[in-house]
Amino acid sequence: GDPGLPSSAMYPLEMEGNSNPKTTNKPKYSKFTQQELPACKPLLTPEIVIAAFALIGALFVPIGLASLHASRQVVELVHRYDASCVPVDDKVGFIQNSRTDKTCTVTMTVPKYMKSPIHVYYLIDGFYQNHRRYVRSRSDKQLRYKSAAHLTSDCVPEGDTADHAPIVPCGLVAWSLFNDTYTVRVNGVVTQVNKKDIAWKSDKNNKFGKNIYPSNFQKGRLIGGATLNESIPLSEQEDLIVWMRTAALPTFRKLYGRIEKDINANDNVTVVIQNNYNTYSFGGSKALVLSTASWIGGKNNFIGIAYLTIGGLCLSLAMGFLVLYMVKRRNFGDPSNLSWNR
Amino acid sequence: MQRFVYINDESCRDSYRDNRVSNTKYTLWNFLPKNLLEQFRRFMNQYFLLIACLQLWPTITPVSPATTWGPLAIIFIVSASKEAWDDYNRYLSDKKVNERRIWVVKDGIRRQIKARGIHVGNIVWLHENDEIPCDLVLIGTSDPQGICYVETAALDGETDLKTRIIPSICADLSSEQLGKIKGVVECPNPDNDIRRFDANMRLFPPIIDNEKCPLTINNTLLQSCYLRYTEWACGVAIYTGNETKSGMSRGTAEPKLTAADSMIDKLTVAIFIFQIAVVLLLGLAGNIWKDSHGCKLWYLMYPAERPWYDFLVIPLRFELLCSIMIPISIKVTLDLAKGVYAKFIDCDDQMFDPETNTPAHSANTAISEDLGQVEYILSDKTGTLTENRMIFRRCYISGVLYGDKTGDALKDARLLNAVSSKDPDVVKFLMVMALCNTVVPIKSNDGTISYKAQSQDEEALVNAASNLNMLLTSKDSSGIAEICFNGSKFYYEVLDVLEFTSDRKRMSIVVKEVKSGKFLLLTKGADEAIFPRSCPGEQTKTYLEAVEMYSHLGLRTLCLGCRDLEEDEYKEWSKKFQDASCSLDNREHKIAEVCNSLEQGIHILGITAIEDRLQDGVPETIKLLRKAGINVWMLTGDKQTTAIQIGLLCNLITPESKGQLLSINGKTEDDILQSLERALTIMKTALERKDLAFVLDGWALEIILKRSLESFTKLAMMSRTAICCRMTPLQKAQLVGILKSSGSLTLAIGDGGNDVRMIQEANVGVGISGREGLQAARAADYSIGKFKFLRRLILVHGRYSYNRTAFISQYSFYKSLLICFIQILFSFSSGLSGTSIFNSISLMAYNVFYTSLPVMTIIFDKDISEATVLRYPQILLYSQAGRLLNRSTFAEWFGRSLYHAFVVFLITINAYADEKSDMEELSMVALSGCIWLQAFVVTLDTNSFTCPQITLIWGNFVAFYMINLILSAVPTLQMHTVMWHLCNQPSYWITMALIVAAGMGPVLALRYLRNVYRPSAIDVLQQIEQTDGHAQAPGNLESSTGTYLDYLLTDLRRNKSSIHQPLLSDSASSR
């Protein structure tokens, strides 16, 4: 509905192109405006579709096998210790009591040769790092810029101390930093767990300031998790950096460190755990994971199985279509043989 | 209410507005508020504003408010700047008009002022070819007889010249006196009727003639007309500025909503309700989870004391999270696509008419889809189906049928002999042909005479008469007409013109033969208007037979007659006529009555037969359109026999053996109603193969509409063809209204001013820029040069537009639902707290950029080629019945988005579990999964790939990676280095391939099974196109395909009203 008609109605002579026989109003020809661009019109013919499914199947099955193989190459030791490390029934009381000795020793036997580096993870289950109240309770600016220490408005309820001094690093994420520690012995020999370079390099360089030191951290009435050494800048607090890269799912592993020594099969791995972190009050669980890595990452059979399933399905679809094509032959483009009744 | 205009009196200048013409909608000051207000009248915009405002509350917003404010602002700026640009152009053209220099008498002095400075009562001087600046009452011209000519094309579209005459009391004024006269014009308040002006004028001393002089439209010069063939003219300004008749008739047309649009609106509402339900459910579940479980999570530190609105927080968060279910971009995308469809129509060189040099034009860019869904075409006859190029072919004078051998009376030796031997009957007949009209002869400098006529028939008659040596040489303003017959000159004084109206169906003039002083009434008109008024004892039977015969040949007949008048009788009548002409109320009726009293006892002279040839390609076009399942009706002002004849000629109705014509007529009202019921019964019981049509005339329709609208509607819905003759413009519009109200999509096509109402009433109005001027073309949504282009307009442009809009709209919902379902699935693993899995940048770019470009490629898509569509026009049924955009197709898309959401989410969280489950990474994996699927979905649903399509679909895909790799370089963003990490992982690419295979595999398999084992007609035609290309025994294939398709499509048609047509069954309630 263009109400602008009057403007043309005012000047009827300008509109009448036929008053001048030399000018033609014929639209200029171009393949584009005439919608005549050369086009390719692939049809879903039986040949193409059967070939496509067969091809997908043929590609997916080997990829699936390779992935599955890679995943099986990974040696992984998972040891859940949350229940076994608390000797009493009142687990929450035990963990919240700062005076009790929370040392706990677990022993595992390595089933297969583990090639270094061996990743040491802590696994937490039932911890909602992706909860909206949690995930947004941080101040990225404060972590990066010295001058932004006061920017704690997003960090409620862990923004400022009672006397309005900004907490660095502020927010629930930092406040709930994981604080179990592991000491690893292989066959009784203390083995170094290297905690260097466990965080993303880009995080260390760009997201956590080199000149920002923790202050007022864990000084409030409630202590959440680990404390931080106030003389080390945030960019070197790698445990914090790892922790603050929040997990998307309530079950997650985070890198604790690496063992840079091979472990042989049947070796005994003894881990002394300082069991400080409270997963008991919300019914979560904790585990220690030792794992090697392959090109596909850690141990994850999902991709391999999914690929094999899809590849298999595609192959059987191709077969099925082929049989159908043979049995109920349709003359493509000659539809007279078809019955239309539904 | 009356308006008193004091001529040349500066003291009354302030009582009415000046002549500033303004067509603008906005001013500089009110643009922003008014435009915003207008935009916020739309439900969608209100909804998005609410969402955007809610996002300003940091507690509930899952992402940065920019995700909604940004797109919203873009949408607003786009529509506002379009409005502003249009308005600015209107302002410029107004300015041009307002600043023209016009000669005006001010304070007794004639001087040039700007057009906007003219006030009511001013005397305005115009020169030849000037545009008239405001509505004037003519008071003087350069012509000694007080005549001037105006071209009214801009006002009513009629290209012929009109004569305007000064009122009698101004007749003897000299040009000096004109500048000084004082007086008063008593006229109605401004209205938009360009055919009526019932007013009076009185002049004051010193020109003492205190008589009231009647004024009619013939004494006016209306704004935006042009003065022609007149050296100068002057008049009194009566209406100025926007109050002129042309100003008042400019209405802002209500924007039309297409059937596809209303379907989209309905789907939007459905999605909105679904969204509310989802939000309430998740909100409730979220609150329960928080109270039962969330409070135990020490690391969330829920305070013991919570604000009162706490229970609202989670539902509102979900509302914001789910707000993307309704795609914010759909309106912009669709508007853009519709603009392109309109451009395709404008640019189509196969719809260019070289004869009249007119390309097709779509004035309304918003309704192209409706073209593809047309169910009824209501067509005018004259000028639309026919060429409207009247040629005198035959005549019947005193028992002789001239021209029945050669088909051209002008070449009939008998007639030529009769003319040269001055057969008195023939001479009289020719005299009526030459005189009884309102034709203006214009003598050019080299002496040749051309005729300017308002009616094509009159022009044909005058031209034919001149070919038969009866030459109308001049007509001057005092009413003396000069006729030259066989070289000798005759003079007649035209005393009165009893004008033609569609009710009277005749026109007459009263002339005085100057030599003998005899008074004559010359009449011409439709046979049924003349025969009843013939003098008693007249042998009308033979004339009737002649009329019948000519009608059967498809010729337009006129009956000519004359009557000798006594001087006394005329004088007496003339007085009554004068009174009637002066009356202010009900003038037309009174005049008709007075005219009727004179038009009695007419001596019939003969019958003329004029041929109006069918336009090129009309029969083929109508056949094709009917084959496409469109019901074609003919609405004409012409008489029944001619209309039926034309109907037969142009394939509208089938001859007796295969078809049957049900006539609805009768002498009394009851007769008519009975024949209507009879027609209805026949229609119900008739065999399907038989081609039934009904015929009725204006009178019957009037009675039916009054007394039996319901059965008529039933009949109308069943009848594929109808011929309605003797229709007034209003009745044409009423018929359109009846069809529309019963839920059918109507297209009205016409060429003349009498079709404007029907064109405006119909869902789609098409105007033919024809010989009757541009009025219809201006009022229409589309204008074309010839009727035959309708086939391309509907079958090619309409169909493609509908298909494309169907895809674009449903795809827009699909991609929004996809991302929304992923959010919902994610919320189950984030403690129902309303965390957004995607970051703000991704969300915004997803809607505005990543997904809107590939979908636009569908505007180049063609499912089957134009040639195939024109070969199997039945395929239009698919768009006509709304097969591609309805609840079931939408349900399919809905299901697909749900399935794809599950695929993307489940694969992502399983492949990126444990140590890889970093929020940023997982979010980017899910997003890229969506983008991969998008590209394949568009590819699978595209039927033909052209360069721009391939470029846009896969270019967009590449652009996604480019953009995210670049964004990963920005250290301040949360997604810093994330994309680099991912692209280096083999598992990322393996995951993508998995998502695509799992997402597209079933879709492809289902599509294949349907294509091959239960194909739709579109699929079959696509296959035929391909196999035809390979040239496999074309002859054999042709026949079998033809019958199969016939079967297939008739089968479809039988099911038409069943469940497969949600759009159709709904549309009744929607309108």
PDB file of N, CA, C and O in Angstrom, chain B residues 552-594:
ATOM      1  N   HIS B 552     -24.877 -12.364 -31.587  1.00  0.00           N
ATOM      2  CA  HIS B 552     -24.308 -13.697 -31.747  1.00  0.00           C
ATOM      3  C   HIS B 552     -22.951 -13.663 -32.410  1.00  0.00           C
ATOM      4  O   HIS B 552     -22.145 -14.566 -32.237  1.00  0.00           O
ATOM      5  N   LEU B 553     -22.720 -12.637 -33.155  1.00  0.00           N
ATOM      6  CA  LEU B 553     -21.397 -12.491 -33.770  1.00  0.00           C
ATOM      7  C   LEU B 553     -20.416 -11.820 -32.811  1.00  0.00           C
ATOM      8  O   LEU B 553     -19.277 -11.559 -33.174  1.00  0.00           O
ATOM      9  N   GLY B 554     -20.881 -11.512 -31.616  1.00  0.00           N
ATOM     10  CA  GLY B 554     -20.008 -10.877 -30.638  1.00  0.00           C
ATOM     11  C   GLY B 554     -19.821  -9.394 -30.896  1.00  0.00           C
ATOM     12  O   GLY B 554     -18.833  -8.796 -30.459  1.00  0.00           O
ATOM     13  N   LEU B 555     -20.770  -8.810 -31.577  1.00  0.00           N
ATOM     14  CA  LEU B 555     -20.649  -7.375 -31.876  1.00  0.00           C
ATOM     15  C   LEU B 555     -21.438  -6.570 -30.853  1.00  0.00           C
ATOM     16  O   LEU B 555     -22.433  -7.042 -30.297  1.00  0.00           O
ATOM     17  N   ARG B 556     -20.985  -5.358 -30.623  1.00  0.00           N
ATOM     18  CA  ARG B 556     -21.712  -4.451 -29.720  1.00  0.00           C
ATOM     19  C   ARG B 556     -22.720  -3.686 -30.551  1.00  0.00           C
ATOM     20  O   ARG B 556     -22.365  -3.078 -31.550  1.00  0.00           O
ATOM     21  N   THR B 557     -23.964  -3.693 -30.146  1.00  0.00           N
ATOM     22  CA  THR B 557     -24.969  -3.016 -30.955  1.00  0.00           C
ATOM     23  C   THR B 557     -25.448  -1.744 -30.275  1.00  0.00           C
ATOM     24  O   THR B 557     -25.437  -1.636 -29.047  1.00  0.00           O
ATOM     25  N   LEU B 558     -25.794  -0.780 -31.088  1.00  0.00           N
ATOM     26  CA  LEU B 558     -26.439   0.434 -30.610  1.00  0.00           C
ATOM     27  C   LEU B 558     -27.633   0.672 -31.511  1.00  0.00           C
ATOM     28  O   LEU B 558     -27.575   0.419 -32.717  1.00  0.00           O
ATOM     29  N   CYS B 559     -28.689   1.156 -30.909  1.00  0.00           N
ATOM     30  CA  CYS B 559     -29.882   1.425 -31.676  1.00  0.00           C
ATOM     31  C   CYS B 559     -29.982   2.933 -31.857  1.00  0.00           C
ATOM     32  O   CYS B 559     -29.862   3.691 -30.887  1.00  0.00           O
ATOM     33  N   LEU B 560     -30.159   3.390 -33.093  1.00  0.00           N
ATOM     34  CA  LEU B 560     -30.248   4.829 -33.341  1.00  0.00           C
ATOM     35  C   LEU B 560     -31.688   5.197 -33.639  1.00  0.00           C
ATOM     36  O   LEU B 560     -32.421   4.446 -34.277  1.00  0.00           O
ATOM     37  N   GLY B 561     -32.076   6.361 -33.174  1.00  0.00           N
ATOM     38  CA  GLY B 561     -33.439   6.795 -33.437  1.00  0.00           C
ATOM     39  C   GLY B 561     -33.518   8.313 -33.430  1.00  0.00           C
ATOM     40  O   GLY B 561     -32.571   9.011 -33.053  1.00  0.00           O
ATOM     41  N   CYS B 562     -34.664   8.823 -33.874  1.00  0.00           N
ATOM     42  CA  CYS B 562     -34.827  10.268 -33.807  1.00  0.00           C
ATOM     43  C   CYS B 562     -36.300  10.578 -33.654  1.00  0.00           C
ATOM     44  O   CYS B 562     -37.168   9.704 -33.773  1.00  0.00           O
ATOM     45  N   ARG B 563     -36.583  11.819 -33.351  1.00  0.00           N
ATOM     46  CA  ARG B 563     -37.961  12.232 -33.168  1.00  0.00           C
ATOM     47  C   ARG B 563     -38.049  13.703 -33.499  1.00  0.00           C
ATOM     48  O   ARG B 563     -37.171  14.491 -33.115  1.00  0.00           O
ATOM     49  N   ASP B 564     -39.089  14.075 -34.215  1.00  0.00           N
ATOM     50  CA  ASP B 564     -39.303  15.497 -34.493  1.00  0.00           C
ATOM     51  C   ASP B 564     -40.007  16.116 -33.296  1.00  0.00           C
ATOM     52  O   ASP B 564     -40.915  15.526 -32.726  1.00  0.00           O
ATOM     53  N   LEU B 565     -39.564  17.304 -32.949  1.00  0.00           N
ATOM     54  CA  LEU B 565     -40.165  17.966 -31.794  1.00  0.00           C
ATOM     55  C   LEU B 565     -40.884  19.230 -32.250  1.00  0.00           C
ATOM     56  O   LEU B 565     -40.426  19.918 -33.173  1.00  0.00           O
ATOM     57  N   GLU B 566     -42.003  19.532 -31.598  1.00  0.00           N
ATOM     58  CA  GLU B 566     -42.652  20.825 -31.817  1.00  0.00           C
ATOM     59  C   GLU B 566     -41.911  21.859 -30.987  1.00  0.00           C
ATOM     60  O   GLU B 566     -41.407  21.554 -29.913  1.00  0.00           O
ATOM     61  N   GLU B 567     -41.910  23.078 -31.478  1.00  0.00           N
ATOM     62  CA  GLU B 567     -41.165  24.113 -30.772  1.00  0.00           C
ATOM     63  C   GLU B 567     -41.723  24.329 -29.371  1.00  0.00           C
ATOM     64  O   GLU B 567     -40.976  24.447 -28.400  1.00  0.00           O
ATOM     65  N   ASP B 568     -43.062  24.369 -29.272  1.00  0.00           N
ATOM     66  CA  ASP B 568     -43.685  24.621 -27.973  1.00  0.00           C
ATOM     67  C   ASP B 568     -43.331  23.520 -26.990  1.00  0.00           C
ATOM     68  O   ASP B 568     -42.980  23.776 -25.836  1.00  0.00           O
ATOM     69  N   GLU B 569     -43.458  22.313 -27.499  1.00  0.00           N
ATOM     70  CA  GLU B 569     -43.158  21.173 -26.637  1.00  0.00           C
ATOM     71  C   GLU B 569     -41.734  21.271 -26.114  1.00  0.00           C
ATOM     72  O   GLU B 569     -41.468  21.078 -24.926  1.00  0.00           O
ATOM     73  N   TYR B 570     -40.828  21.632 -27.031  1.00  0.00           N
ATOM     74  CA  TYR B 570     -39.434  21.724 -26.607  1.00  0.00           C
ATOM     75  C   TYR B 570     -39.251  22.822 -25.573  1.00  0.00           C
ATOM     76  O   TYR B 570     -38.578  22.634 -24.555  1.00  0.00           O
ATOM     77  N   LYS B 571     -39.832  23.981 -25.839  1.00  0.00           N
ATOM     78  CA  LYS B 571     -39.658  25.120 -24.932  1.00  0.00           C
ATOM     79  C   LYS B 571     -40.098  24.753 -23.513  1.00  0.00           C
ATOM     80  O   LYS B 571     -39.429  25.034 -22.529  1.00  0.00           O
ATOM     81  N   GLU B 572     -41.269  24.101 -23.467  1.00  0.00           N
ATOM     82  CA  GLU B 572     -41.827  23.720 -22.168  1.00  0.00           C
ATOM     83  C   GLU B 572     -40.892  22.744 -21.449  1.00  0.00           C
ATOM     84  O   GLU B 572     -40.562  22.895 -20.274  1.00  0.00           O
ATOM     85  N   TRP B 573     -40.442  21.793 -22.243  1.00  0.00           N
ATOM     86  CA  TRP B 573     -39.551  20.771 -21.666  1.00  0.00           C
ATOM     87  C   TRP B 573     -38.228  21.384 -21.213  1.00  0.00           C
ATOM     88  O   TRP B 573     -37.690  21.063 -20.156  1.00  0.00           O
ATOM     89  N   SER B 574     -37.760  22.300 -22.049  1.00  0.00           N
ATOM     90  CA  SER B 574     -36.466  22.913 -21.785  1.00  0.00           C
ATOM     91  C   SER B 574     -36.447  23.602 -20.425  1.00  0.00           C
ATOM     92  O   SER B 574     -35.461  23.567 -19.688  1.00  0.00           O
ATOM     93  N   LYS B 575     -37.586  24.212 -20.081  1.00  0.00           N
ATOM     94  CA  LYS B 575     -37.687  24.909 -18.808  1.00  0.00           C
ATOM     95  C   LYS B 575     -37.546  23.906 -17.655  1.00  0.00           C
ATOM     96  O   LYS B 575     -36.781  24.117 -16.714  1.00  0.00           O
ATOM     97  N   LYS B 576     -38.279  22.800 -17.810  1.00  0.00           N
ATOM     98  CA  LYS B 576     -38.222  21.764 -16.769  1.00  0.00           C
ATOM     99  C   LYS B 576     -36.790  21.225 -16.637  1.00  0.00           C
ATOM    100  O   LYS B 576     -36.290  20.993 -15.545  1.00  0.00           O
ATOM    101  N   PHE B 577     -36.176  21.085 -17.784  1.00  0.00           N
ATOM    102  CA  PHE B 577     -34.798  20.558 -17.802  1.00  0.00           C
ATOM    103  C   PHE B 577     -33.861  21.529 -17.086  1.00  0.00           C
ATOM    104  O   PHE B 577     -32.997  21.114 -16.308  1.00  0.00           O
ATOM    105  N   GLN B 578     -34.079  22.807 -17.332  1.00  0.00           N
ATOM    106  CA  GLN B 578     -33.256  23.830 -16.690  1.00  0.00           C
ATOM    107  C   GLN B 578     -33.410  23.738 -15.167  1.00  0.00           C
ATOM    108  O   GLN B 578     -32.425  23.784 -14.436  1.00  0.00           O
ATOM    109  N   ASP B 579     -34.672  23.648 -14.735  1.00  0.00           N
ATOM    110  CA  ASP B 579     -34.933  23.566 -13.297  1.00  0.00           C
ATOM    111  C   ASP B 579     -34.234  22.356 -12.696  1.00  0.00           C
ATOM    112  O   ASP B 579     -33.591  22.442 -11.650  1.00  0.00           O
ATOM    113  N   ALA B 580     -34.413  21.237 -13.394  1.00  0.00           N
ATOM    114  CA  ALA B 580     -33.806  20.016 -12.868  1.00  0.00           C
ATOM    115  C   ALA B 580     -32.290  20.157 -12.793  1.00  0.00           C
ATOM    116  O   ALA B 580     -31.652  19.728 -11.832  1.00  0.00           O
ATOM    117  N   SER B 581     -31.722  20.802 -13.784  1.00  0.00           N
ATOM    118  CA  SER B 581     -30.266  20.962 -13.803  1.00  0.00           C
ATOM    119  C   SER B 581     -29.793  21.877 -12.686  1.00  0.00           C
ATOM    120  O   SER B 581     -28.640  21.833 -12.285  1.00  0.00           O
ATOM    121  N   CYS B 582     -30.700  22.758 -12.216  1.00  0.00           N
ATOM    122  CA  CYS B 582     -30.298  23.702 -11.173  1.00  0.00           C
ATOM    123  C   CYS B 582     -30.497  23.153  -9.772  1.00  0.00           C
ATOM    124  O   CYS B 582     -30.003  23.736  -8.818  1.00  0.00           O
ATOM    125  N   SER B 583     -31.280  22.080  -9.683  1.00  0.00           N
ATOM    126  CA  SER B 583     -31.607  21.634  -8.331  1.00  0.00           C
ATOM    127  C   SER B 583     -30.339  21.160  -7.632  1.00  0.00           C
ATOM    128  O   SER B 583     -29.424  20.613  -8.251  1.00  0.00           O
ATOM    129  N   LEU B 584     -30.319  21.413  -6.344  1.00  0.00           N
ATOM    130  CA  LEU B 584     -29.095  21.110  -5.598  1.00  0.00           C
ATOM    131  C   LEU B 584     -29.102  19.689  -5.068  1.00  0.00           C
ATOM    132  O   LEU B 584     -28.065  19.085  -4.907  1.00  0.00           O
ATOM    133  N   ASP B 585     -30.287  19.171  -4.778  1.00  0.00           N
ATOM    134  CA  ASP B 585     -30.285  17.812  -4.246  1.00  0.00           C
ATOM    135  C   ASP B 585     -30.959  16.858  -5.224  1.00  0.00           C
ATOM    136  O   ASP B 585     -31.911  17.227  -5.914  1.00  0.00           O
ATOM    137  N   ASN B 586     -30.415  15.652  -5.292  1.00  0.00           N
ATOM    138  CA  ASN B 586     -31.006  14.621  -6.134  1.00  0.00           C
ATOM    139  C   ASN B 586     -31.072  15.035  -7.595  1.00  0.00           C
ATOM    140  O   ASN B 586     -31.989  14.697  -8.311  1.00  0.00           O
ATOM    141  N   ARG B 587     -30.094  15.796  -8.004  1.00  0.00           N
ATOM    142  CA  ARG B 587     -30.150  16.376  -9.337  1.00  0.00           C
ATOM    143  C   ARG B 587     -30.171  15.308 -10.414  1.00  0.00           C
ATOM    144  O   ARG B 587     -30.976  15.362 -11.342  1.00  0.00           O
ATOM    145  N   GLU B 588     -29.323  14.320 -10.252  1.00  0.00           N
ATOM    146  CA  GLU B 588     -29.184  13.307 -11.293  1.00  0.00           C
ATOM    147  C   GLU B 588     -30.504  12.608 -11.557  1.00  0.00           C
ATOM    148  O   GLU B 588     -30.915  12.421 -12.701  1.00  0.00           O
ATOM    149  N   HIS B 589     -31.185  12.268 -10.487  1.00  0.00           N
ATOM    150  CA  HIS B 589     -32.458  11.563 -10.616  1.00  0.00           C
ATOM    151  C   HIS B 589     -33.483  12.440 -11.325  1.00  0.00           C
ATOM    152  O   HIS B 589     -34.194  11.997 -12.229  1.00  0.00           O
ATOM    153  N   LYS B 590     -33.525  13.695 -10.908  1.00  0.00           N
ATOM    154  CA  LYS B 590     -34.506  14.606 -11.507  1.00  0.00           C
ATOM    155  C   LYS B 590     -34.238  14.773 -12.991  1.00  0.00           C
ATOM    156  O   LYS B 590     -35.160  14.759 -13.817  1.00  0.00           O
ATOM    157  N   ILE B 591     -32.982  14.924 -13.335  1.00  0.00           N
ATOM    158  CA  ILE B 591     -32.636  15.082 -14.751  1.00  0.00           C
ATOM    159  C   ILE B 591     -33.065  13.853 -15.538  1.00  0.00           C
ATOM    160  O   ILE B 591     -33.671  13.964 -16.604  1.00  0.00           O
ATOM    161  N   ALA B 592     -32.779  12.673 -14.976  1.00  0.00           N
ATOM    162  CA  ALA B 592     -33.123  11.437 -15.680  1.00  0.00           C
ATOM    163  C   ALA B 592     -34.615  11.381 -15.941  1.00  0.00           C
ATOM    164  O   ALA B 592     -35.068  10.979 -17.013  1.00  0.00           O
ATOM    165  N   GLU B 593     -35.402  11.831 -14.974  1.00  0.00           N
ATOM    166  CA  GLU B 593     -36.845  11.816 -15.118  1.00  0.00           C
ATOM    167  C   GLU B 593     -37.285  12.736 -16.242  1.00  0.00           C
ATOM    168  O   GLU B 593     -38.117  12.372 -17.094  1.00  0.00           O
ATOM    169  N   VAL B 594     -36.725  13.932 -16.236  1.00  0.00           N
ATOM    170  CA  VAL B 594     -37.102  14.907 -17.258  1.00  0.00           C
ATOM    171  C   VAL B 594     -36.693  14.399 -18.636  1.00  0.00           C
ATOM    172  O   VAL B 594     -37.462  14.493 -19.603  1.00  0.00           O
TER     173      VAL B 594
END
